[in-house]
Amino acid sequence: MTPCCSSLGKAAGISAVLVVGIALIFNYFDDDTVPVKYSSMSEDIKPQEEHFRSQNQSCFILGASGETGKVLLEELLQRNLFSRITLIGRRKLTFEGEAYKNLVQEVVDFEKLDEHAAAFQGHHVGYCCLGTTRAKAGADGFVRVDHDYVLKSAELAKAGGCQQFHLESSRGADKDSSFLYLKVKGQVEAEIEALDFDRFSIYRPGVLLVDRQESRPGEWLARKFFGAVNAVCTSSILTRRRRSWRTKPSLLWGRGHRNEKPAALKCCKLNRSH
């Protein structure tokens, strides 16, 4: 065996050991038997929730079948913040349990949203967790979903009387970015801001700490890593109210164990201006 091959073999062996070691460390941090408490704003917002609940408001959710949308829906139902919750999507979702019996579902064709304007009327608050990836839908499909569908939905919501709009975006979103994903996210943020909602909140998470059915090894390693450092790495929330921007960091997690999903976009009063 030549010295070059021997060196390459040693390097490969060391790399394999490092990968296994890192995976074991991440697996330790992901141990469900170790209870870890995270910071939470839930105690601070209870009075605000009671006040908001008394206003008898309604909301809609776009993307309720996605990972963040599922958690958001569960949170809103658990907290009973709205008198009516409407899910707007391309198909009707199936739920089990009494908690879901009063949900309203509007099935729309996102390619013909103008024909479904009525679905966006009469809501006080809108949540948008709609999105796909370039790998899943291709470049054109990604732009169509994450930009065109999202922007058109926001426009219809604004025309229908919606006062607050909450958008799940991405960390690093920048309309001037050379990366398509971040550029599209930044563009749609800017264009929805121009619609001038009474309140417009942008949520920019990094890696979503969830177990996807279509997960890949790279995503698994990323989830393990960010799960381990979650206590010090925060997502950002940008809120504009009457052209006044504030940046507010938040872990977007509840109290409990490490395997809990992030309670993203809990309620519109998380970002209340004083």
mmCIF file with all atom_site columns, C-alpha atoms in Angstrom, residues 115-191:
data_model
loop_
_atom_site.group_PDB
_atom_site.id
_atom_site.type_symbol
_atom_site.label_atom_id
_atom_site.label_alt_id
_atom_site.label_comp_id
_atom_site.label_asym_id
_atom_site.label_entity_id
_atom_site.label_seq_id
_atom_site.pdbx_PDB_ins_code
_atom_site.Cartn_x
_atom_site.Cartn_y
_atom_site.Cartn_z
_atom_site.occupancy
_atom_site.B_iso_or_equiv
_atom_site.pdbx_formal_charge
_atom_site.auth_seq_id
_atom_site.auth_comp_id
_atom_site.auth_asym_id
_atom_site.auth_atom_id
_atom_site.pdbx_PDB_model_num
ATOM 1  C CA . GLU A 1 115 ? -62.015 33.008 -7.370  1.00 0.00 ? 115 GLU A CA 1
ATOM 2  C CA . HIS A 1 116 ? -61.782 32.211 -3.646  1.00 0.00 ? 116 HIS A CA 1
ATOM 3  C CA . ALA A 1 117 ? -61.653 35.746 -2.266  1.00 0.00 ? 117 ALA A CA 1
ATOM 4  C CA . ALA A 1 118 ? -64.614 34.988 0.027   1.00 0.00 ? 118 ALA A CA 1
ATOM 5  C CA . ALA A 1 119 ? -62.466 32.515 1.983   1.00 0.00 ? 119 ALA A CA 1
ATOM 6  C CA . PHE A 1 120 ? -60.255 35.407 3.115   1.00 0.00 ? 120 PHE A CA 1
ATOM 7  C CA . GLN A 1 121 ? -63.040 37.758 4.180   1.00 0.00 ? 121 GLN A CA 1
ATOM 8  C CA . GLY A 1 122 ? -64.090 38.544 7.731   1.00 0.00 ? 122 GLY A CA 1
ATOM 9  C CA . HIS A 1 123 ? -60.943 37.494 9.583   1.00 0.00 ? 123 HIS A CA 1
ATOM 10 C CA . HIS A 1 124 ? -59.183 39.681 12.130  1.00 0.00 ? 124 HIS A CA 1
ATOM 11 C CA . VAL A 1 125 ? -55.879 37.779 12.094  1.00 0.00 ? 125 VAL A CA 1
ATOM 12 C CA . GLY A 1 126 ? -54.085 35.749 9.434   1.00 0.00 ? 126 GLY A CA 1
ATOM 13 C CA . TYR A 1 127 ? -51.298 33.206 9.918   1.00 0.00 ? 127 TYR A CA 1
ATOM 14 C CA . CYS A 1 128 ? -49.232 32.030 6.954   1.00 0.00 ? 128 CYS A CA 1
ATOM 15 C CA . CYS A 1 129 ? -47.127 28.882 7.331   1.00 0.00 ? 129 CYS A CA 1
ATOM 16 C CA . LEU A 1 130 ? -47.293 28.091 3.638   1.00 0.00 ? 130 LEU A CA 1
ATOM 17 C CA . GLY A 1 131 ? -44.123 26.941 1.930   1.00 0.00 ? 131 GLY A CA 1
ATOM 18 C CA . THR A 1 132 ? -42.205 24.291 0.035   1.00 0.00 ? 132 THR A CA 1
ATOM 19 C CA . THR A 1 133 ? -38.597 23.721 -1.028  1.00 0.00 ? 133 THR A CA 1
ATOM 20 C CA . ARG A 1 134 ? -36.723 23.954 -4.285  1.00 0.00 ? 134 ARG A CA 1
ATOM 21 C CA . ALA A 1 135 ? -35.739 20.301 -3.968  1.00 0.00 ? 135 ALA A CA 1
ATOM 22 C CA . LYS A 1 136 ? -39.373 19.260 -3.669  1.00 0.00 ? 136 LYS A CA 1
ATOM 23 C CA . ALA A 1 137 ? -41.061 21.583 -6.173  1.00 0.00 ? 137 ALA A CA 1
ATOM 24 C CA . GLY A 1 138 ? -38.252 22.827 -8.418  1.00 0.00 ? 138 GLY A CA 1
ATOM 25 C CA . ALA A 1 139 ? -37.169 26.469 -8.710  1.00 0.00 ? 139 ALA A CA 1
ATOM 26 C CA . ASP A 1 140 ? -40.344 27.649 -10.458 1.00 0.00 ? 140 ASP A CA 1
ATOM 27 C CA . GLY A 1 141 ? -42.602 25.707 -8.117  1.00 0.00 ? 141 GLY A CA 1
ATOM 28 C CA . PHE A 1 142 ? -40.819 27.086 -5.070  1.00 0.00 ? 142 PHE A CA 1
ATOM 29 C CA . VAL A 1 143 ? -41.245 30.690 -6.256  1.00 0.00 ? 143 VAL A CA 1
ATOM 30 C CA . ARG A 1 144 ? -44.889 30.071 -7.098  1.00 0.00 ? 144 ARG A CA 1
ATOM 31 C CA . VAL A 1 145 ? -45.694 28.706 -3.633  1.00 0.00 ? 145 VAL A CA 1
ATOM 32 C CA . ASP A 1 146 ? -43.452 30.759 -1.341  1.00 0.00 ? 146 ASP A CA 1
ATOM 33 C CA . HIS A 1 147 ? -43.905 34.026 -3.189  1.00 0.00 ? 147 HIS A CA 1
ATOM 34 C CA . ASP A 1 148 ? -46.935 34.083 -5.463  1.00 0.00 ? 148 ASP A CA 1
ATOM 35 C CA . TYR A 1 149 ? -49.360 32.100 -3.308  1.00 0.00 ? 149 TYR A CA 1
ATOM 36 C CA . VAL A 1 150 ? -48.256 33.792 -0.095  1.00 0.00 ? 150 VAL A CA 1
ATOM 37 C CA . LEU A 1 151 ? -48.398 37.337 -1.491  1.00 0.00 ? 151 LEU A CA 1
ATOM 38 C CA . LYS A 1 152 ? -51.762 36.823 -3.197  1.00 0.00 ? 152 LYS A CA 1
ATOM 39 C CA . SER A 1 153 ? -53.201 35.382 0.000   1.00 0.00 ? 153 SER A CA 1
ATOM 40 C CA . ALA A 1 154 ? -51.988 38.395 1.954   1.00 0.00 ? 154 ALA A CA 1
ATOM 41 C CA . GLU A 1 155 ? -53.515 40.751 -0.607  1.00 0.00 ? 155 GLU A CA 1
ATOM 42 C CA . LEU A 1 156 ? -56.887 38.995 -0.416  1.00 0.00 ? 156 LEU A CA 1
ATOM 43 C CA . ALA A 1 157 ? -56.741 38.981 3.383   1.00 0.00 ? 157 ALA A CA 1
ATOM 44 C CA . LYS A 1 158 ? -56.031 42.706 3.462   1.00 0.00 ? 158 LYS A CA 1
ATOM 45 C CA . ALA A 1 159 ? -58.895 43.381 1.039   1.00 0.00 ? 159 ALA A CA 1
ATOM 46 C CA . GLY A 1 160 ? -61.145 41.206 3.188   1.00 0.00 ? 160 GLY A CA 1
ATOM 47 C CA . GLY A 1 161 ? -60.570 43.301 6.303   1.00 0.00 ? 161 GLY A CA 1
ATOM 48 C CA . CYS A 1 162 ? -57.752 41.376 7.990   1.00 0.00 ? 162 CYS A CA 1
ATOM 49 C CA . GLN A 1 163 ? -55.915 43.610 10.465  1.00 0.00 ? 163 GLN A CA 1
ATOM 50 C CA . GLN A 1 164 ? -52.962 41.453 11.472  1.00 0.00 ? 164 GLN A CA 1
ATOM 51 C CA . PHE A 1 165 ? -50.808 39.175 9.347   1.00 0.00 ? 165 PHE A CA 1
ATOM 52 C CA . HIS A 1 166 ? -48.224 36.737 10.696  1.00 0.00 ? 166 HIS A CA 1
ATOM 53 C CA . LEU A 1 167 ? -45.698 35.280 8.266   1.00 0.00 ? 167 LEU A CA 1
ATOM 54 C CA . GLU A 1 168 ? -43.373 32.340 8.799   1.00 0.00 ? 168 GLU A CA 1
ATOM 55 C CA . SER A 1 169 ? -40.242 33.207 6.840   1.00 0.00 ? 169 SER A CA 1
ATOM 56 C CA . SER A 1 170 ? -36.643 32.040 7.292   1.00 0.00 ? 170 SER A CA 1
ATOM 57 C CA . ARG A 1 171 ? -33.528 33.114 9.102   1.00 0.00 ? 171 ARG A CA 1
ATOM 58 C CA . GLY A 1 172 ? -31.320 34.981 6.666   1.00 0.00 ? 172 GLY A CA 1
ATOM 59 C CA . ALA A 1 173 ? -34.192 36.167 4.461   1.00 0.00 ? 173 ALA A CA 1
ATOM 60 C CA . ASP A 1 174 ? -32.902 38.991 2.251   1.00 0.00 ? 174 ASP A CA 1
ATOM 61 C CA . LYS A 1 175 ? -34.458 40.307 -0.948  1.00 0.00 ? 175 LYS A CA 1
ATOM 62 C CA . ASP A 1 176 ? -30.969 41.160 -2.222  1.00 0.00 ? 176 ASP A CA 1
ATOM 63 C CA . SER A 1 177 ? -29.506 37.725 -1.524  1.00 0.00 ? 177 SER A CA 1
ATOM 64 C CA . SER A 1 178 ? -27.816 35.755 -4.301  1.00 0.00 ? 178 SER A CA 1
ATOM 65 C CA . PHE A 1 179 ? -29.452 32.578 -2.967  1.00 0.00 ? 179 PHE A CA 1
ATOM 66 C CA . LEU A 1 180 ? -32.901 31.931 -4.414  1.00 0.00 ? 180 LEU A CA 1
ATOM 67 C CA . TYR A 1 181 ? -34.453 30.644 -1.200  1.00 0.00 ? 181 TYR A CA 1
ATOM 68 C CA . LEU A 1 182 ? -33.389 33.596 0.954   1.00 0.00 ? 182 LEU A CA 1
ATOM 69 C CA . LYS A 1 183 ? -34.087 36.086 -1.845  1.00 0.00 ? 183 LYS A CA 1
ATOM 70 C CA . VAL A 1 184 ? -37.685 34.905 -2.343  1.00 0.00 ? 184 VAL A CA 1
ATOM 71 C CA . LYS A 1 185 ? -38.315 34.945 1.403   1.00 0.00 ? 185 LYS A CA 1
ATOM 72 C CA . GLY A 1 186 ? -36.976 38.493 1.640   1.00 0.00 ? 186 GLY A CA 1
ATOM 73 C CA . GLN A 1 187 ? -38.975 39.686 -1.366  1.00 0.00 ? 187 GLN A CA 1
ATOM 74 C CA . VAL A 1 188 ? -42.287 38.409 -0.055  1.00 0.00 ? 188 VAL A CA 1
ATOM 75 C CA . GLU A 1 189 ? -41.574 39.964 3.359   1.00 0.00 ? 189 GLU A CA 1
ATOM 76 C CA . ALA A 1 190 ? -41.027 43.374 1.759   1.00 0.00 ? 190 ALA A CA 1
ATOM 77 C CA . GLU A 1 191 ? -44.067 43.125 -0.507  1.00 0.00 ? 191 GLU A CA 1
#
